[in-house]
mmCIF file of C-alpha atoms in Angstrom:
data_model
loop_
_atom_site.group_PDB
_atom_site.id
_atom_site.type_symbol
_atom_site.label_atom_id
_atom_site.label_comp_id
_atom_site.label_asym_id
_atom_site.label_seq_id
_atom_site.Cartn_x
_atom_site.Cartn_y
_atom_site.Cartn_z
ATOM 1 C CA GLY A 175 -1.462 -18.571 -0.848
ATOM 2 C CA GLU A 176 1.220 -15.938 -1.628
ATOM 3 C CA ASP A 177 2.744 -14.407 1.419
ATOM 4 C CA VAL A 178 5.150 -10.996 1.896
ATOM 5 C CA GLU A 179 7.114 -11.021 5.301
ATOM 6 C CA GLN A 180 9.085 -8.100 6.659
ATOM 7 C CA SER A 181 10.677 -7.579 10.061
ATOM 8 C CA LEU A 182 8.221 -4.873 11.601
ATOM 9 C CA PHE A 183 10.753 -2.551 13.410
ATOM 10 C CA LEU A 184 14.524 -1.467 12.351
ATOM 11 C CA SER A 185 16.697 0.875 14.412
ATOM 12 C CA VAL A 186 19.786 2.392 13.014
ATOM 13 C CA ARG A 187 21.957 5.305 13.905
ATOM 14 C CA GLU A 188 21.945 8.781 11.799
ATOM 15 C CA GLY A 189 24.530 8.404 8.852
ATOM 16 C CA ASP A 190 24.647 4.591 9.164
ATOM 17 C CA SER A 191 23.045 2.384 6.726
ATOM 18 C CA SER A 192 20.038 0.780 6.837
ATOM 19 C CA VAL A 193 19.102 -2.588 5.527
ATOM 20 C CA ILE A 194 15.309 -3.616 5.311
ATOM 21 C CA ASN A 195 14.417 -7.088 4.230
ATOM 22 C CA CYS A 196 11.585 -8.951 2.943
ATOM 23 C CA THR A 197 10.670 -12.242 1.526
ATOM 24 C CA TYR A 198 8.335 -13.470 -0.508
ATOM 25 C CA THR A 199 6.801 -16.786 -1.575
ATOM 26 C CA ASP A 200 5.518 -16.260 -5.322
ATOM 27 C CA SER A 201 7.926 -17.569 -7.510
ATOM 28 C CA SER A 202 6.127 -16.167 -10.463
ATOM 29 C CA SER A 203 6.480 -12.423 -9.178
ATOM 30 C CA THR A 204 7.058 -9.936 -12.374
ATOM 31 C CA TYR A 205 7.856 -6.837 -10.147
ATOM 32 C CA LEU A 206 9.025 -6.369 -6.621
ATOM 33 C CA TYR A 207 8.146 -2.682 -5.169
ATOM 34 C CA TRP A 208 9.308 -0.622 -1.760
ATOM 35 C CA TYR A 209 6.611 1.864 -0.938
ATOM 36 C CA LYS A 210 7.500 4.224 1.822
ATOM 37 C CA GLN A 211 4.784 5.956 4.469
ATOM 38 C CA GLU A 212 5.541 8.592 6.310
ATOM 39 C CA PRO A 213 3.740 9.653 9.562
ATOM 40 C CA GLY A 214 0.064 10.752 8.361
ATOM 41 C CA ALA A 215 0.671 10.293 5.078
ATOM 42 C CA GLY A 216 -0.475 7.641 2.303
ATOM 43 C CA LEU A 217 2.049 5.068 0.716
ATOM 44 C CA GLN A 218 4.371 6.548 -2.110
ATOM 45 C CA LEU A 219 6.315 4.458 -4.220
ATOM 46 C CA LEU A 220 9.898 4.534 -3.598
ATOM 47 C CA THR A 221 11.633 2.231 -5.877
ATOM 48 C CA TYR A 222 10.722 -1.113 -7.680
ATOM 49 C CA ILE A 223 12.585 -3.653 -9.582
ATOM 50 C CA PHE A 224 11.694 -6.009 -12.225
ATOM 51 C CA SER A 225 12.208 -9.793 -11.663
ATOM 52 C CA ASN A 226 14.939 -10.590 -14.006
ATOM 53 C CA MET A 227 17.327 -7.732 -12.476
ATOM 54 C CA ASP A 228 19.164 -8.440 -9.445
ATOM 55 C CA MET A 229 20.026 -5.214 -8.311
ATOM 56 C CA LYS A 230 19.010 -1.564 -9.036
ATOM 57 C CA GLN A 231 20.765 1.490 -7.589
ATOM 58 C CA ASP A 232 18.964 5.246 -7.184
ATOM 59 C CA GLN A 233 20.922 7.500 -5.510
ATOM 60 C CA ARG A 234 21.193 6.709 -1.867
ATOM 61 C CA LEU A 235 18.535 3.878 -2.334
ATOM 62 C CA THR A 236 19.920 -0.091 -3.274
ATOM 63 C CA VAL A 237 17.265 -2.836 -4.013
ATOM 64 C CA LEU A 238 19.124 -5.990 -4.174
ATOM 65 C CA LEU A 239 17.014 -9.381 -5.262
ATOM 66 C CA ASN A 240 17.792 -12.725 -4.770
ATOM 67 C CA LYS A 241 15.202 -14.436 -7.186
ATOM 68 C CA LYS A 242 16.494 -17.967 -5.899
ATOM 69 C CA ASP A 243 15.981 -17.385 -2.320
ATOM 70 C CA LYS A 244 12.812 -14.863 -3.027
ATOM 71 C CA HIS A 245 14.315 -12.626 -0.745
ATOM 72 C CA LEU A 246 14.343 -8.755 -1.469
ATOM 73 C CA SER A 247 16.535 -5.909 0.556
ATOM 74 C CA LEU A 248 16.220 -2.105 0.116
ATOM 75 C CA ARG A 249 19.366 -0.441 1.801
ATOM 76 C CA ILE A 250 19.814 3.187 2.494
ATOM 77 C CA ALA A 251 22.764 4.733 2.497
ATOM 78 C CA ASP A 252 23.679 7.681 5.103
ATOM 79 C CA THR A 253 20.169 7.371 6.877
ATOM 80 C CA GLN A 254 19.013 10.766 7.776
ATOM 81 C CA THR A 255 16.302 11.576 10.263
ATOM 82 C CA GLY A 256 13.829 12.533 7.167
ATOM 83 C CA ASP A 257 13.971 8.771 6.309
ATOM 84 C CA SER A 258 12.056 7.914 9.171
ATOM 85 C CA ALA A 259 8.847 5.933 8.026
ATOM 86 C CA ILE A 260 7.121 2.466 7.476
ATOM 87 C CA TYR A 261 8.718 0.879 4.346
ATOM 88 C CA PHE A 262 6.481 -1.907 2.834
ATOM 89 C CA CYS A 263 7.677 -4.396 0.454
ATOM 90 C CA ALA A 264 5.175 -5.704 -2.262
ATOM 91 C CA GLU A 265 5.231 -8.043 -5.160
ATOM 92 C CA LEU A 266 3.444 -8.199 -8.016
ATOM 93 C CA GLY A 267 2.324 -11.897 -8.879
ATOM 94 C CA ASP A 268 1.935 -12.977 -12.548
ATOM 95 C CA SER A 269 -1.267 -15.032 -11.836
ATOM 96 C CA ASN A 270 -3.571 -12.410 -10.551
ATOM 97 C CA TYR A 271 -2.106 -8.948 -11.319
ATOM 98 C CA GLN A 272 -2.608 -8.184 -7.705
ATOM 99 C CA LEU A 273 -0.171 -6.491 -5.273
ATOM 100 C CA ILE A 274 0.661 -8.624 -1.981
ATOM 101 C CA TRP A 275 1.934 -6.419 0.981
ATOM 102 C CA GLY A 276 3.971 -6.950 3.844
ATOM 103 C CA ALA A 277 3.025 -5.738 7.157
ATOM 104 C CA GLY A 278 5.596 -3.089 6.820
ATOM 105 C CA THR A 279 9.019 -2.345 8.691
ATOM 106 C CA LYS A 280 9.261 0.843 10.720
ATOM 107 C CA LEU A 281 12.563 2.809 10.585
ATOM 108 C CA ILE A 282 13.560 4.033 13.712
ATOM 109 C CA ILE A 283 16.758 6.973 13.585
ATOM 110 C CA LYS A 284 18.783 7.138 16.820
ATOM 111 C CA PRO A 285 21.125 10.377 16.865
ATOM 112 C CA GLU B 192 0.028 16.811 -3.728
ATOM 113 C CA THR B 193 -0.206 12.896 -4.534
ATOM 114 C CA GLY B 194 -3.068 13.372 -7.409
ATOM 115 C CA VAL B 195 -5.363 11.182 -4.792
ATOM 116 C CA THR B 196 -7.504 12.837 -2.398
ATOM 117 C CA GLN B 197 -9.492 11.212 0.789
ATOM 118 C CA THR B 198 -11.967 12.505 2.613
ATOM 119 C CA PRO B 199 -12.346 12.780 5.302
ATOM 120 C CA ARG B 200 -9.123 12.675 7.023
ATOM 121 C CA HIS B 201 -10.538 11.251 10.304
ATOM 122 C CA LEU B 202 -13.675 9.562 10.986
ATOM 123 C CA VAL B 203 -15.298 8.494 14.458
ATOM 124 C CA MET B 204 -18.610 6.539 14.227
ATOM 125 C CA GLY B 205 -20.886 4.461 16.157
ATOM 126 C CA MET B 206 -21.834 1.045 15.550
ATOM 127 C CA THR B 207 -25.095 2.009 14.219
ATOM 128 C CA ASN B 208 -23.982 5.161 12.396
ATOM 129 C CA LYS B 209 -23.879 5.051 8.265
ATOM 130 C CA LYS B 210 -21.117 7.073 6.839
ATOM 131 C CA SER B 211 -19.269 7.233 3.533
ATOM 132 C CA LEU B 212 -15.468 7.572 2.507
ATOM 133 C CA LYS B 213 -14.569 9.616 -0.412
ATOM 134 C CA CYS B 214 -11.717 9.465 -2.871
ATOM 135 C CA GLU B 215 -10.858 11.251 -5.874
ATOM 136 C CA GLN B 216 -8.056 10.854 -8.084
ATOM 137 C CA HIS B 217 -6.931 13.451 -10.989
ATOM 138 C CA LEU B 218 -4.648 11.467 -12.927
ATOM 139 C CA GLY B 219 -6.784 9.871 -15.550
ATOM 140 C CA HIS B 220 -6.071 6.470 -13.928
ATOM 141 C CA ASN B 221 -8.524 3.709 -14.957
ATOM 142 C CA ALA B 222 -8.205 1.396 -11.731
ATOM 143 C CA MET B 223 -9.043 2.239 -8.356
ATOM 144 C CA TYR B 224 -8.849 0.626 -5.154
ATOM 145 C CA TRP B 225 -9.718 0.555 -1.612
ATOM 146 C CA TYR B 226 -7.236 -0.989 0.865
ATOM 147 C CA LYS B 227 -7.251 -1.520 4.974
ATOM 148 C CA GLN B 228 -4.379 -0.815 6.818
ATOM 149 C CA SER B 229 -4.395 -2.126 10.575
ATOM 150 C CA ALA B 230 -1.503 -2.068 12.971
ATOM 151 C CA LYS B 231 1.214 -4.395 12.455
ATOM 152 C CA LYS B 232 -0.525 -6.383 9.767
ATOM 153 C CA PRO B 233 -0.211 -6.581 5.822
ATOM 154 C CA LEU B 234 -2.252 -4.020 3.875
ATOM 155 C CA GLU B 235 -5.662 -5.700 2.933
ATOM 156 C CA LEU B 236 -6.761 -5.108 -0.478
ATOM 157 C CA MET B 237 -10.990 -4.863 -0.172
ATOM 158 C CA PHE B 238 -12.119 -3.655 -3.584
ATOM 159 C CA VAL B 239 -10.741 -2.905 -7.414
ATOM 160 C CA TYR B 240 -12.763 -1.106 -9.692
ATOM 161 C CA ASN B 241 -11.384 -1.374 -13.596
ATOM 162 C CA PHE B 242 -13.192 1.378 -15.675
ATOM 163 C CA LYS B 243 -15.610 1.951 -13.161
ATOM 164 C CA GLU B 244 -16.322 -1.973 -12.985
ATOM 165 C CA GLN B 245 -16.133 -3.801 -10.080
ATOM 166 C CA THR B 246 -13.392 -6.689 -10.490
ATOM 167 C CA GLU B 247 -12.023 -8.112 -7.063
ATOM 168 C CA ASN B 248 -13.958 -8.140 -3.661
ATOM 169 C CA ASN B 249 -11.735 -10.108 -1.631
ATOM 170 C CA SER B 250 -14.196 -11.676 1.103
ATOM 171 C CA VAL B 251 -15.250 -8.052 2.555
ATOM 172 C CA PRO B 252 -18.406 -8.283 4.976
ATOM 173 C CA SER B 253 -21.484 -6.477 3.268
ATOM 174 C CA ARG B 254 -21.221 -3.878 6.047
ATOM 175 C CA PHE B 255 -18.698 -2.260 3.757
ATOM 176 C CA SER B 256 -20.548 -0.936 0.044
ATOM 177 C CA PRO B 257 -17.951 0.237 -2.488
ATOM 178 C CA GLU B 258 -19.524 2.517 -5.021
ATOM 179 C CA CYS B 259 -17.517 3.850 -8.090
ATOM 180 C CA PRO B 260 -19.940 6.805 -10.004
ATOM 181 C CA ASN B 261 -17.039 7.465 -12.858
ATOM 182 C CA SER B 262 -13.378 6.400 -13.321
ATOM 183 C CA SER B 263 -12.158 9.259 -11.120
ATOM 184 C CA HIS B 264 -14.687 8.649 -7.831
ATOM 185 C CA LEU B 265 -14.625 6.021 -5.605
ATOM 186 C CA PHE B 266 -16.758 5.759 -2.311
ATOM 187 C CA LEU B 267 -16.880 3.384 0.324
ATOM 188 C CA HIS B 268 -20.420 3.549 2.296
ATOM 189 C CA LEU B 269 -20.133 2.044 5.764
ATOM 190 C CA HIS B 270 -23.124 0.800 7.971
ATOM 191 C CA THR B 271 -23.191 -0.883 11.098
ATOM 192 C CA LEU B 272 -19.571 -1.488 11.890
ATOM 193 C CA GLN B 273 -18.107 -3.101 14.290
ATOM 194 C CA PRO B 274 -14.759 -1.822 16.570
ATOM 195 C CA GLU B 275 -12.469 -4.428 14.917
ATOM 196 C CA ASP B 276 -13.271 -2.642 11.563
ATOM 197 C CA SER B 277 -11.260 0.688 13.064
ATOM 198 C CA ALA B 278 -8.382 0.937 10.880
ATOM 199 C CA LEU B 279 -6.732 3.171 8.388
ATOM 200 C CA TYR B 280 -8.677 3.136 4.675
ATOM 201 C CA LEU B 281 -6.742 3.868 1.958
ATOM 202 C CA CYS B 282 -7.672 4.524 -1.402
ATOM 203 C CA ALA B 283 -5.111 3.985 -4.515
ATOM 204 C CA SER B 284 -5.179 4.701 -8.031
ATOM 205 C CA SER B 285 -3.429 3.365 -11.239
ATOM 206 C CA GLN B 286 -3.376 2.780 -15.021
ATOM 207 C CA GLU B 287 -4.194 -0.883 -15.444
ATOM 208 C CA GLY B 288 -2.720 -2.691 -18.368
ATOM 209 C CA GLN B 289 0.589 -1.255 -17.674
ATOM 210 C CA GLY B 290 2.906 -4.205 -16.166
ATOM 211 C CA GLY B 291 5.024 -2.885 -12.959
ATOM 212 C CA THR B 292 2.973 0.798 -13.421
ATOM 213 C CA GLU B 293 3.005 2.650 -10.176
ATOM 214 C CA ALA B 294 -0.210 2.963 -7.393
ATOM 215 C CA PHE B 295 -0.673 6.193 -6.145
ATOM 216 C CA PHE B 296 -2.145 6.232 -2.762
ATOM 217 C CA GLY B 297 -4.117 8.748 -0.822
ATOM 218 C CA GLN B 298 -3.710 9.943 2.549
ATOM 219 C CA GLY B 299 -6.396 7.541 4.132
ATOM 220 C CA THR B 300 -9.073 7.709 6.171
ATOM 221 C CA ARG B 301 -8.373 7.164 10.189
ATOM 222 C CA LEU B 302 -11.789 5.423 10.871
ATOM 223 C CA THR B 303 -12.433 4.572 14.702
ATOM 224 C CA VAL B 304 -15.635 2.784 15.398
ATOM 225 C CA VAL B 305 -16.749 3.162 19.105
#
């Protein structure tokens, strides 16, 4: 079946860029999402990209999509302590219209 | 304020208890979802309701019983749970029929089965 994979942890220094990676298997994905979950909170949509795009930028966030390799990344420029959270990658398949989720990457910020 | 409210935030229950989780959305959405979030595992979709009709049941054990009395409210009734059911249960809503639309999540109920 469809699968979405992410590393469980990423540690970066405050002020550096964070790059969170995600791979997926469904070649019919229409939309790919990044959600953020802060401690004690529900998931919040951070950004999304349509499958016919290869890049989307929104302030400090840059999403890159390599559809050939089925690879999605989220770059956070100038990482701040407030960016500490778990980041979930999800893809919306064309077949069943359900979101398929990764396990989440915990972003740890070092001072 | 996310527009999706879940109660209670925390719940501890014994294996013989019966309890219910509640979710409420004031966003006018027509679809509501229950997800199970366990540590280091992908989010698991449990149930989907579209216009109050259940459209998905992803092989969830019968000890979990959803109820959607109207398009704004969703319940998850729990009975005779197992310790491995301890997890964060998230409710979400969206406006179905609009591809790529955002799903709004509640803060979740942290369930501990003892």
